[in-house]
């Protein structure tokens, strides 16, 4: 058995100015930006402060057309990928520790490791 739930939304921005995009979305959504991360694997991302139990919302600098995609967080990425493939999704690729997927209707989304708070075990769905 494993658990999963909606982790949040990623705003993919095809732009040379990630900071300007992040400031726009910060003002539009009413969430302050978190400090810039110094971790190399987080370059190209800006995160919003949505509170300890809020959804993860990030702006991501991308090369593909701008769009919004969602992330599903799980305590077992491989098991969740198998579950979603069984439902009709396709694996598109891997990035670091997550898997990029495509729904049968064409939308892209990612399966990521647990992202949010201590309430994960109580709030996530349990799957066989």
mmCIF file of N, CA and C in Angstrom:
data_model
loop_
_atom_site.group_PDB
_atom_site.id
_atom_site.type_symbol
_atom_site.label_atom_id
_atom_site.label_comp_id
_atom_site.label_asym_id
_atom_site.label_seq_id
_atom_site.Cartn_x
_atom_site.Cartn_y
_atom_site.Cartn_z
ATOM 1 N N UNK A 1 0.835 -1.189 0.000
ATOM 2 C CA UNK A 1 0.000 0.000 0.000
ATOM 3 C C UNK A 1 0.877 1.249 0.000
ATOM 4 N N UNK A 2 0.345 2.275 -0.621
ATOM 5 C CA UNK A 2 1.015 3.565 -0.587
ATOM 6 C C UNK A 2 -0.029 4.665 -0.525
ATOM 7 N N UNK A 3 0.422 5.886 -0.291
ATOM 8 C CA UNK A 3 -0.471 7.034 -0.178
ATOM 9 C C UNK A 3 -0.075 8.089 -1.199
ATOM 10 N N UNK A 4 -1.083 8.902 -1.616
ATOM 11 C CA UNK A 4 -0.793 10.037 -2.482
ATOM 12 C C UNK A 4 -1.900 11.069 -2.355
ATOM 13 N N UNK A 5 -1.577 12.302 -2.769
ATOM 14 C CA UNK A 5 -2.543 13.395 -2.796
ATOM 15 C C UNK A 5 -1.993 14.508 -3.669
ATOM 16 N N UNK A 6 -2.836 15.476 -3.973
ATOM 17 C CA UNK A 6 -2.408 16.649 -4.717
ATOM 18 C C UNK A 6 -1.376 17.402 -3.891
ATOM 19 N N UNK A 7 -0.217 17.664 -4.487
ATOM 20 C CA UNK A 7 0.826 18.422 -3.792
ATOM 21 C C UNK A 7 0.694 19.905 -4.076
ATOM 22 N N UNK A 8 0.414 20.248 -5.332
ATOM 23 C CA UNK A 8 0.303 21.657 -5.680
ATOM 24 C C UNK A 8 0.360 21.876 -7.169
ATOM 25 N N UNK A 9 0.595 23.128 -7.540
ATOM 26 C CA UNK A 9 0.609 23.538 -8.932
ATOM 27 C C UNK A 9 1.930 24.192 -9.287
ATOM 28 N N UNK A 10 2.408 23.909 -10.477
ATOM 29 C CA UNK A 10 3.631 24.490 -10.990
ATOM 30 C C UNK A 10 3.261 25.353 -12.189
ATOM 31 N N UNK A 11 3.678 26.599 -12.163
ATOM 32 C CA UNK A 11 3.405 27.522 -13.257
ATOM 33 C C UNK A 11 4.648 27.535 -14.139
ATOM 34 N N UNK A 12 4.586 26.843 -15.263
ATOM 35 C CA UNK A 12 5.700 26.739 -16.206
ATOM 36 C C UNK A 12 5.752 28.028 -17.023
ATOM 37 N N UNK A 13 6.888 28.714 -16.981
ATOM 38 C CA UNK A 13 7.020 29.996 -17.678
ATOM 39 C C UNK A 13 8.177 29.944 -18.667
ATOM 40 N N UNK A 14 7.861 30.105 -19.919
ATOM 41 C CA UNK A 14 8.898 30.207 -20.944
ATOM 42 C C UNK A 14 9.290 31.677 -21.007
ATOM 43 N N UNK A 15 10.332 32.012 -20.247
ATOM 44 C CA UNK A 15 10.753 33.395 -20.099
ATOM 45 C C UNK A 15 12.231 33.453 -19.748
ATOM 46 N N UNK A 16 12.921 34.490 -20.199
ATOM 47 C CA UNK A 16 14.307 34.668 -19.779
ATOM 48 C C UNK A 16 14.402 35.318 -18.393
ATOM 49 N N UNK A 17 13.279 35.847 -17.866
ATOM 50 C CA UNK A 17 13.283 36.578 -16.600
ATOM 51 C C UNK A 17 12.370 35.889 -15.585
ATOM 52 N N UNK A 18 12.901 34.866 -14.944
ATOM 53 C CA UNK A 18 12.130 34.110 -13.956
ATOM 54 C C UNK A 18 11.676 35.002 -12.811
ATOM 55 N N UNK A 19 12.526 35.908 -12.386
ATOM 56 C CA UNK A 19 12.190 36.775 -11.256
ATOM 57 C C UNK A 19 10.969 37.644 -11.560
ATOM 58 N N UNK A 20 10.900 38.201 -12.769
ATOM 59 C CA UNK A 20 9.745 39.011 -13.148
ATOM 60 C C UNK A 20 8.476 38.159 -13.184
ATOM 61 N N UNK A 21 8.588 36.941 -13.703
ATOM 62 C CA UNK A 21 7.432 36.039 -13.736
ATOM 63 C C UNK A 21 6.983 35.714 -12.313
ATOM 64 N N UNK A 22 7.938 35.429 -11.431
ATOM 65 C CA UNK A 22 7.611 35.103 -10.046
ATOM 66 C C UNK A 22 6.942 36.285 -9.348
ATOM 67 N N UNK A 23 7.429 37.481 -9.579
ATOM 68 C CA UNK A 23 6.832 38.673 -8.961
ATOM 69 C C UNK A 23 5.404 38.890 -9.472
ATOM 70 N N UNK A 24 5.175 38.671 -10.770
ATOM 71 C CA UNK A 24 3.817 38.790 -11.296
ATOM 72 C C UNK A 24 2.881 37.824 -10.589
ATOM 73 N N UNK A 25 3.258 36.536 -10.563
ATOM 74 C CA UNK A 25 2.382 35.533 -9.976
ATOM 75 C C UNK A 25 2.230 35.726 -8.468
ATOM 76 N N UNK A 26 3.254 36.217 -7.805
ATOM 77 C CA UNK A 26 3.154 36.531 -6.382
ATOM 78 C C UNK A 26 2.062 37.574 -6.146
ATOM 79 N N UNK A 27 2.098 38.638 -6.943
ATOM 80 C CA UNK A 27 1.087 39.694 -6.817
ATOM 81 C C UNK A 27 -0.297 39.195 -7.237
ATOM 82 N N UNK A 28 -0.348 38.407 -8.302
ATOM 83 C CA UNK A 28 -1.631 37.921 -8.802
ATOM 84 C C UNK A 28 -2.310 36.973 -7.820
ATOM 85 N N UNK A 29 -1.525 36.113 -7.165
ATOM 86 C CA UNK A 29 -2.082 35.101 -6.268
ATOM 87 C C UNK A 29 -2.138 35.551 -4.815
ATOM 88 N N UNK A 30 -1.398 36.620 -4.480
ATOM 89 C CA UNK A 30 -1.398 37.118 -3.111
ATOM 90 C C UNK A 30 -0.536 36.325 -2.155
ATOM 91 N N UNK A 31 0.460 35.613 -2.666
ATOM 92 C CA UNK A 31 1.391 34.870 -1.828
ATOM 93 C C UNK A 31 2.777 35.487 -1.945
ATOM 94 N N UNK A 32 3.443 35.660 -0.820
ATOM 95 C CA UNK A 32 4.820 36.162 -0.831
ATOM 96 C C UNK A 32 5.743 35.097 -1.415
ATOM 97 N N UNK A 33 6.825 35.548 -2.016
ATOM 98 C CA UNK A 33 7.852 34.619 -2.499
ATOM 99 C C UNK A 33 8.728 34.175 -1.341
ATOM 100 N N UNK A 34 9.088 32.906 -1.335
ATOM 101 C CA UNK A 34 10.081 32.422 -0.381
ATOM 102 C C UNK A 34 11.448 32.918 -0.834
ATOM 103 N N UNK A 35 12.438 32.959 0.059
ATOM 104 C CA UNK A 35 13.790 33.361 -0.352
ATOM 105 C C UNK A 35 14.316 32.460 -1.472
ATOM 106 N N UNK A 36 15.169 33.018 -2.302
ATOM 107 C CA UNK A 36 15.785 32.260 -3.397
ATOM 108 C C UNK A 36 16.626 31.136 -2.804
ATOM 109 N N UNK A 37 16.439 29.929 -3.318
ATOM 110 C CA UNK A 37 17.218 28.781 -2.865
ATOM 111 C C UNK A 37 18.604 28.820 -3.482
ATOM 112 N N UNK A 38 19.581 28.416 -2.725
ATOM 113 C CA UNK A 38 20.951 28.343 -3.222
ATOM 114 C C UNK A 38 21.319 26.935 -3.687
ATOM 115 N N UNK A 39 20.377 26.000 -3.594
ATOM 116 C CA UNK A 39 20.636 24.639 -4.032
ATOM 117 C C UNK A 39 20.641 24.603 -5.558
ATOM 118 N N UNK A 40 21.680 24.035 -6.175
ATOM 119 C CA UNK A 40 21.750 23.992 -7.644
ATOM 120 C C UNK A 40 20.552 23.318 -8.295
ATOM 121 N N UNK A 41 20.001 22.278 -7.657
ATOM 122 C CA UNK A 41 18.875 21.569 -8.249
ATOM 123 C C UNK A 41 17.580 22.388 -8.213
ATOM 124 N N UNK A 42 17.579 23.499 -7.480
ATOM 125 C CA UNK A 42 16.399 24.359 -7.409
ATOM 126 C C UNK A 42 16.546 25.630 -8.245
ATOM 127 N N UNK A 43 17.645 25.727 -8.999
ATOM 128 C CA UNK A 43 17.792 26.851 -9.920
ATOM 129 C C UNK A 43 16.691 26.737 -10.964
ATOM 130 N N UNK A 44 16.101 27.849 -11.337
ATOM 131 C CA UNK A 44 15.019 27.814 -12.310
ATOM 132 C C UNK A 44 13.645 27.668 -11.680
ATOM 133 N N UNK A 45 13.579 27.715 -10.349
ATOM 134 C CA UNK A 45 12.311 27.631 -9.624
ATOM 135 C C UNK A 45 12.219 28.777 -8.619
ATOM 136 N N UNK A 46 11.009 29.281 -8.393
ATOM 137 C CA UNK A 46 10.707 30.191 -7.283
ATOM 138 C C UNK A 46 9.448 29.680 -6.626
ATOM 139 N N UNK A 47 9.481 29.572 -5.314
ATOM 140 C CA UNK A 47 8.363 29.031 -4.543
ATOM 141 C C UNK A 47 7.637 30.129 -3.789
ATOM 142 N N UNK A 48 6.343 29.907 -3.555
ATOM 143 C CA UNK A 48 5.524 30.851 -2.819
ATOM 144 C C UNK A 48 5.298 30.350 -1.398
ATOM 145 N N UNK A 49 5.135 31.275 -0.469
ATOM 146 C CA UNK A 49 4.848 30.938 0.915
ATOM 147 C C UNK A 49 3.334 30.803 1.055
ATOM 148 N N UNK A 50 2.862 29.573 1.015
ATOM 149 C CA UNK A 50 1.422 29.301 1.114
ATOM 150 C C UNK A 50 1.033 28.798 2.504
ATOM 151 N N UNK A 51 1.957 28.894 3.450
ATOM 152 C CA UNK A 51 1.692 28.444 4.814
ATOM 153 C C UNK A 51 2.072 26.996 5.023
ATOM 154 N N UNK A 52 2.105 26.572 6.280
ATOM 155 C CA UNK A 52 2.583 25.213 6.586
ATOM 156 C C UNK A 52 1.729 24.098 5.999
ATOM 157 N N UNK A 53 0.443 24.331 5.810
ATOM 158 C CA UNK A 53 -0.433 23.296 5.265
ATOM 159 C C UNK A 53 -0.952 23.635 3.873
ATOM 160 N N UNK A 54 -0.425 24.711 3.276
ATOM 161 C CA UNK A 54 -0.888 25.136 1.963
ATOM 162 C C UNK A 54 -0.321 24.280 0.844
ATOM 163 N N UNK A 55 -0.965 24.354 -0.307
ATOM 164 C CA UNK A 55 -0.455 23.654 -1.480
ATOM 165 C C UNK A 55 0.897 24.214 -1.882
ATOM 166 N N UNK A 56 1.719 23.396 -2.476
ATOM 167 C CA UNK A 56 2.993 23.833 -3.016
ATOM 168 C C UNK A 56 2.715 24.537 -4.349
ATOM 169 N N UNK A 57 3.083 25.800 -4.445
ATOM 170 C CA UNK A 57 2.914 26.539 -5.691
ATOM 171 C C UNK A 57 4.274 27.126 -6.053
ATOM 172 N N UNK A 58 4.722 26.853 -7.271
ATOM 173 C CA UNK A 58 6.026 27.308 -7.743
ATOM 174 C C UNK A 58 5.921 27.867 -9.151
ATOM 175 N N UNK A 59 6.840 28.761 -9.466
ATOM 176 C CA UNK A 59 7.047 29.205 -10.842
ATOM 177 C C UNK A 59 8.312 28.491 -11.305
ATOM 178 N N UNK A 60 8.256 27.911 -12.494
ATOM 179 C CA UNK A 60 9.384 27.162 -13.044
ATOM 180 C C UNK A 60 9.749 27.737 -14.413
ATOM 181 N N UNK A 61 11.017 27.986 -14.625
ATOM 182 C CA UNK A 61 11.499 28.455 -15.927
ATOM 183 C C UNK A 61 11.679 27.249 -16.837
ATOM 184 N N UNK A 62 11.044 27.303 -18.026
ATOM 185 C CA UNK A 62 11.044 26.151 -18.936
ATOM 186 C C UNK A 62 11.367 26.576 -20.360
ATOM 187 N N UNK A 63 11.664 25.593 -21.193
ATOM 188 C CA UNK A 63 11.914 25.830 -22.616
ATOM 189 C C UNK A 63 10.684 25.535 -23.471
ATOM 190 N N UNK A 64 9.760 24.745 -22.958
ATOM 191 C CA UNK A 64 8.535 24.428 -23.699
ATOM 192 C C UNK A 64 7.518 25.562 -23.516
ATOM 193 N N UNK A 65 6.420 25.553 -24.246
ATOM 194 C CA UNK A 65 5.417 26.615 -24.085
ATOM 195 C C UNK A 65 4.924 26.733 -22.639
ATOM 196 N N UNK A 66 4.600 27.936 -22.235
ATOM 197 C CA UNK A 66 4.089 28.180 -20.880
ATOM 198 C C UNK A 66 2.781 27.435 -20.659
ATOM 199 N N UNK A 67 2.618 26.914 -19.445
ATOM 200 C CA UNK A 67 1.407 26.191 -19.066
ATOM 201 C C UNK A 67 1.420 26.007 -17.554
ATOM 202 N N UNK A 68 0.381 25.452 -17.023
ATOM 203 C CA UNK A 68 0.311 25.105 -15.606
ATOM 204 C C UNK A 68 0.179 23.595 -15.516
ATOM 205 N N UNK A 69 0.927 22.993 -14.613
ATOM 206 C CA UNK A 69 0.743 21.553 -14.390
ATOM 207 C C UNK A 69 0.642 21.293 -12.887
ATOM 208 N N UNK A 70 0.102 20.153 -12.538
ATOM 209 C CA UNK A 70 -0.020 19.809 -11.129
ATOM 210 C C UNK A 70 0.970 18.722 -10.762
ATOM 211 N N UNK A 71 1.252 18.650 -9.466
ATOM 212 C CA UNK A 71 2.095 17.598 -8.908
ATOM 213 C C UNK A 71 1.252 16.749 -7.977
ATOM 214 N N UNK A 72 1.467 15.444 -8.034
ATOM 215 C CA UNK A 72 0.868 14.508 -7.086
ATOM 216 C C UNK A 72 2.002 14.031 -6.189
ATOM 217 N N UNK A 73 1.845 14.235 -4.880
ATOM 218 C CA UNK A 73 2.883 13.791 -3.944
ATOM 219 C C UNK A 73 2.535 12.423 -3.397
ATOM 220 N N UNK A 74 3.568 11.634 -3.118
ATOM 221 C CA UNK A 74 3.357 10.261 -2.675
ATOM 222 C C UNK A 74 4.494 9.795 -1.775
ATOM 223 N N UNK A 75 4.214 8.779 -0.989
ATOM 224 C CA UNK A 75 5.266 8.168 -0.177
ATOM 225 C C UNK A 75 5.977 7.045 -0.943
ATOM 226 N N UNK A 76 5.533 6.766 -2.183
ATOM 227 C CA UNK A 76 6.167 5.735 -3.009
ATOM 228 C C UNK A 76 5.979 6.108 -4.489
ATOM 229 N N UNK A 77 6.954 6.801 -5.053
ATOM 230 C CA UNK A 77 6.840 7.300 -6.427
ATOM 231 C C UNK A 77 6.599 6.154 -7.403
ATOM 232 N N UNK A 78 7.350 5.080 -7.296
ATOM 233 C CA UNK A 78 7.206 3.974 -8.244
ATOM 234 C C UNK A 78 5.818 3.347 -8.193
ATOM 235 N N UNK A 79 5.290 3.128 -6.991
ATOM 236 C CA UNK A 79 3.961 2.531 -6.856
ATOM 237 C C UNK A 79 2.886 3.457 -7.422
ATOM 238 N N UNK A 80 3.034 4.757 -7.191
ATOM 239 C CA UNK A 80 2.049 5.705 -7.715
ATOM 240 C C UNK A 80 2.115 5.773 -9.233
ATOM 241 N N UNK A 81 3.309 5.719 -9.799
ATOM 242 C CA UNK A 81 3.444 5.706 -11.264
ATOM 243 C C UNK A 81 2.751 4.475 -11.836
ATOM 244 N N UNK A 82 2.963 3.331 -11.240
ATOM 245 C CA UNK A 82 2.306 2.099 -11.705
ATOM 246 C C UNK A 82 0.793 2.248 -11.620
ATOM 247 N N UNK A 83 0.279 2.792 -10.515
ATOM 248 C CA UNK A 83 -1.167 2.986 -10.351
ATOM 249 C C UNK A 83 -1.720 3.879 -11.454
ATOM 250 N N UNK A 84 -1.019 4.968 -11.747
ATOM 251 C CA UNK A 84 -1.497 5.922 -12.753
ATOM 252 C C UNK A 84 -1.383 5.366 -14.170
ATOM 253 N N UNK A 85 -0.343 4.592 -14.450
ATOM 254 C CA UNK A 85 -0.224 3.937 -15.761
ATOM 255 C C UNK A 85 -1.388 2.959 -15.943
ATOM 256 N N UNK A 86 -1.742 2.245 -14.891
ATOM 257 C CA UNK A 86 -2.881 1.326 -14.944
ATOM 258 C C UNK A 86 -4.177 2.069 -15.280
ATOM 259 N N UNK A 87 -4.266 3.330 -14.827
ATOM 260 C CA UNK A 87 -5.451 4.146 -15.113
ATOM 261 C C UNK A 87 -5.433 4.743 -16.521
ATOM 262 N N UNK A 88 -4.284 4.623 -17.222
ATOM 263 C CA UNK A 88 -4.205 5.122 -18.588
ATOM 264 C C UNK A 88 -3.179 6.200 -18.832
ATOM 265 N N UNK A 89 -2.477 6.638 -17.796
ATOM 266 C CA UNK A 89 -1.427 7.648 -17.974
ATOM 267 C C UNK A 89 -0.203 7.016 -18.635
ATOM 268 N N UNK A 90 0.662 7.878 -19.168
ATOM 269 C CA UNK A 90 1.925 7.425 -19.771
ATOM 270 C C UNK A 90 3.087 8.096 -19.067
ATOM 271 N N UNK A 91 4.180 7.339 -18.911
ATOM 272 C CA UNK A 91 5.407 7.923 -18.391
ATOM 273 C C UNK A 91 6.074 8.708 -19.517
ATOM 274 N N UNK A 92 6.450 9.940 -19.238
ATOM 275 C CA UNK A 92 7.130 10.779 -20.222
ATOM 276 C C UNK A 92 8.626 10.798 -19.952
ATOM 277 N N UNK A 93 9.014 10.846 -18.687
ATOM 278 C CA UNK A 93 10.431 10.883 -18.347
ATOM 279 C C UNK A 93 10.650 11.080 -16.866
ATOM 280 N N UNK A 94 11.910 11.047 -16.491
ATOM 281 C CA UNK A 94 12.307 11.262 -15.095
ATOM 282 C C UNK A 94 13.158 12.513 -15.006
ATOM 283 N N UNK A 95 12.967 13.257 -13.909
ATOM 284 C CA UNK A 95 13.779 14.419 -13.587
ATOM 285 C C UNK A 95 14.115 14.300 -12.102
ATOM 286 N N UNK A 96 15.387 14.249 -11.778
ATOM 287 C CA UNK A 96 15.826 14.094 -10.384
ATOM 288 C C UNK A 96 15.075 12.926 -9.742
ATOM 289 N N UNK A 97 14.211 13.217 -8.756
ATOM 290 C CA UNK A 97 13.508 12.155 -8.022
ATOM 291 C C UNK A 97 12.048 12.008 -8.431
ATOM 292 N N UNK A 98 11.592 12.735 -9.425
ATOM 293 C CA UNK A 98 10.180 12.668 -9.805
ATOM 294 C C UNK A 98 10.009 12.137 -11.211
ATOM 295 N N UNK A 99 8.767 11.803 -11.524
ATOM 296 C CA UNK A 99 8.420 11.246 -12.830
ATOM 297 C C UNK A 99 7.421 12.166 -13.517
ATOM 298 N N UNK A 100 7.708 12.540 -14.745
ATOM 299 C CA UNK A 100 6.791 13.336 -15.562
ATOM 300 C C UNK A 100 5.844 12.365 -16.246
ATOM 301 N N UNK A 101 4.554 12.655 -16.154
ATOM 302 C CA UNK A 101 3.514 11.784 -16.686
ATOM 303 C C UNK A 101 2.628 12.567 -17.645
ATOM 304 N N UNK A 102 1.852 11.833 -18.418
ATOM 305 C CA UNK A 102 0.850 12.454 -19.281
ATOM 306 C C UNK A 102 -0.470 11.710 -19.113
ATOM 307 N N UNK A 103 -1.522 12.480 -18.840
ATOM 308 C CA UNK A 103 -2.863 11.906 -18.694
ATOM 309 C C UNK A 103 -3.366 11.437 -20.053
ATOM 310 N N UNK A 104 -4.352 10.540 -20.084
ATOM 311 C CA UNK A 104 -4.909 10.096 -21.364
ATOM 312 C C UNK A 104 -5.441 11.254 -22.216
ATOM 313 N N UNK A 105 -5.791 12.362 -21.568
ATOM 314 C CA UNK A 105 -6.324 13.524 -22.274
ATOM 315 C C UNK A 105 -5.246 14.545 -22.639
ATOM 316 N N UNK A 106 -3.971 14.195 -22.399
ATOM 317 C CA UNK A 106 -2.859 15.013 -22.868
ATOM 318 C C UNK A 106 -2.194 15.932 -21.856
ATOM 319 N N UNK A 107 -2.801 16.170 -20.702
ATOM 320 C CA UNK A 107 -2.181 17.066 -19.725
ATOM 321 C C UNK A 107 -0.965 16.410 -19.077
ATOM 322 N N UNK A 108 0.072 17.208 -18.900
ATOM 323 C CA UNK A 108 1.269 16.735 -18.202
ATOM 324 C C UNK A 108 1.115 16.990 -16.710
ATOM 325 N N UNK A 109 1.685 16.099 -15.919
ATOM 326 C CA UNK A 109 1.743 16.271 -14.469
ATOM 327 C C UNK A 109 2.941 15.493 -13.954
ATOM 328 N N UNK A 110 3.299 15.738 -12.706
ATOM 329 C CA UNK A 110 4.456 15.056 -12.128
ATOM 330 C C UNK A 110 4.048 14.283 -10.887
ATOM 331 N N UNK A 111 4.718 13.159 -10.679
ATOM 332 C CA UNK A 111 4.591 12.390 -9.449
ATOM 333 C C UNK A 111 5.871 12.654 -8.667
ATOM 334 N N UNK A 112 5.706 13.233 -7.472
ATOM 335 C CA UNK A 112 6.846 13.679 -6.671
ATOM 336 C C UNK A 112 6.810 13.031 -5.294
ATOM 337 N N UNK A 113 7.956 13.064 -4.621
ATOM 338 C CA UNK A 113 7.999 12.596 -3.236
ATOM 339 C C UNK A 113 7.177 13.534 -2.362
ATOM 340 N N UNK A 114 6.813 13.054 -1.185
ATOM 341 C CA UNK A 114 6.018 13.846 -0.249
ATOM 342 C C UNK A 114 6.627 15.232 -0.086
ATOM 343 N N UNK A 115 5.797 16.271 -0.228
ATOM 344 C CA UNK A 115 6.240 17.660 -0.179
ATOM 345 C C UNK A 115 5.768 18.406 1.060
ATOM 346 N N UNK A 116 4.571 18.099 1.509
ATOM 347 C CA UNK A 116 3.934 18.941 2.518
ATOM 348 C C UNK A 116 3.698 18.227 3.830
ATOM 349 N N UNK A 117 3.916 18.900 4.897
ATOM 350 C CA UNK A 117 3.555 18.710 6.276
ATOM 351 C C UNK A 117 3.279 17.345 6.861
ATOM 352 N N UNK A 118 3.092 17.413 8.157
ATOM 353 C CA UNK A 118 2.878 16.218 8.971
ATOM 354 C C UNK A 118 1.510 15.595 8.749
ATOM 355 N N UNK A 119 0.597 16.313 8.107
ATOM 356 C CA UNK A 119 -0.748 15.768 7.924
ATOM 357 C C UNK A 119 -0.847 14.830 6.720
ATOM 358 N N UNK A 120 0.268 14.569 6.050
ATOM 359 C CA UNK A 120 0.246 13.719 4.856
ATOM 360 C C UNK A 120 -0.414 12.373 5.135
ATOM 361 N N UNK A 121 0.028 11.682 6.173
ATOM 362 C CA UNK A 121 -0.494 10.340 6.458
ATOM 363 C C UNK A 121 -2.000 10.355 6.707
ATOM 364 N N UNK A 122 -2.488 11.392 7.352
ATOM 365 C CA UNK A 122 -3.907 11.476 7.663
ATOM 366 C C UNK A 122 -4.744 11.972 6.477
ATOM 367 N N UNK A 123 -4.173 12.819 5.629
ATOM 368 C CA UNK A 123 -4.948 13.455 4.567
ATOM 369 C C UNK A 123 -4.816 12.800 3.202
ATOM 370 N N UNK A 124 -3.771 12.014 2.981
ATOM 371 C CA UNK A 124 -3.559 11.400 1.664
ATOM 372 C C UNK A 124 -4.479 10.192 1.477
ATOM 373 N N UNK A 125 -4.728 9.855 0.236
ATOM 374 C CA UNK A 125 -5.505 8.662 -0.104
ATOM 375 C C UNK A 125 -4.602 7.441 0.015
ATOM 376 N N UNK A 126 -5.155 6.339 0.493
ATOM 377 C CA UNK A 126 -4.421 5.082 0.592
ATOM 378 C C UNK A 126 -4.842 4.196 -0.566
ATOM 379 N N UNK A 127 -3.836 3.635 -1.271
ATOM 380 C CA UNK A 127 -4.086 2.787 -2.444
ATOM 381 C C UNK A 127 -3.481 1.404 -2.197
ATOM 382 N N UNK A 128 -4.155 0.390 -2.693
ATOM 383 C CA UNK A 128 -3.621 -0.987 -2.603
ATOM 384 C C UNK A 128 -2.584 -1.221 -3.659
#
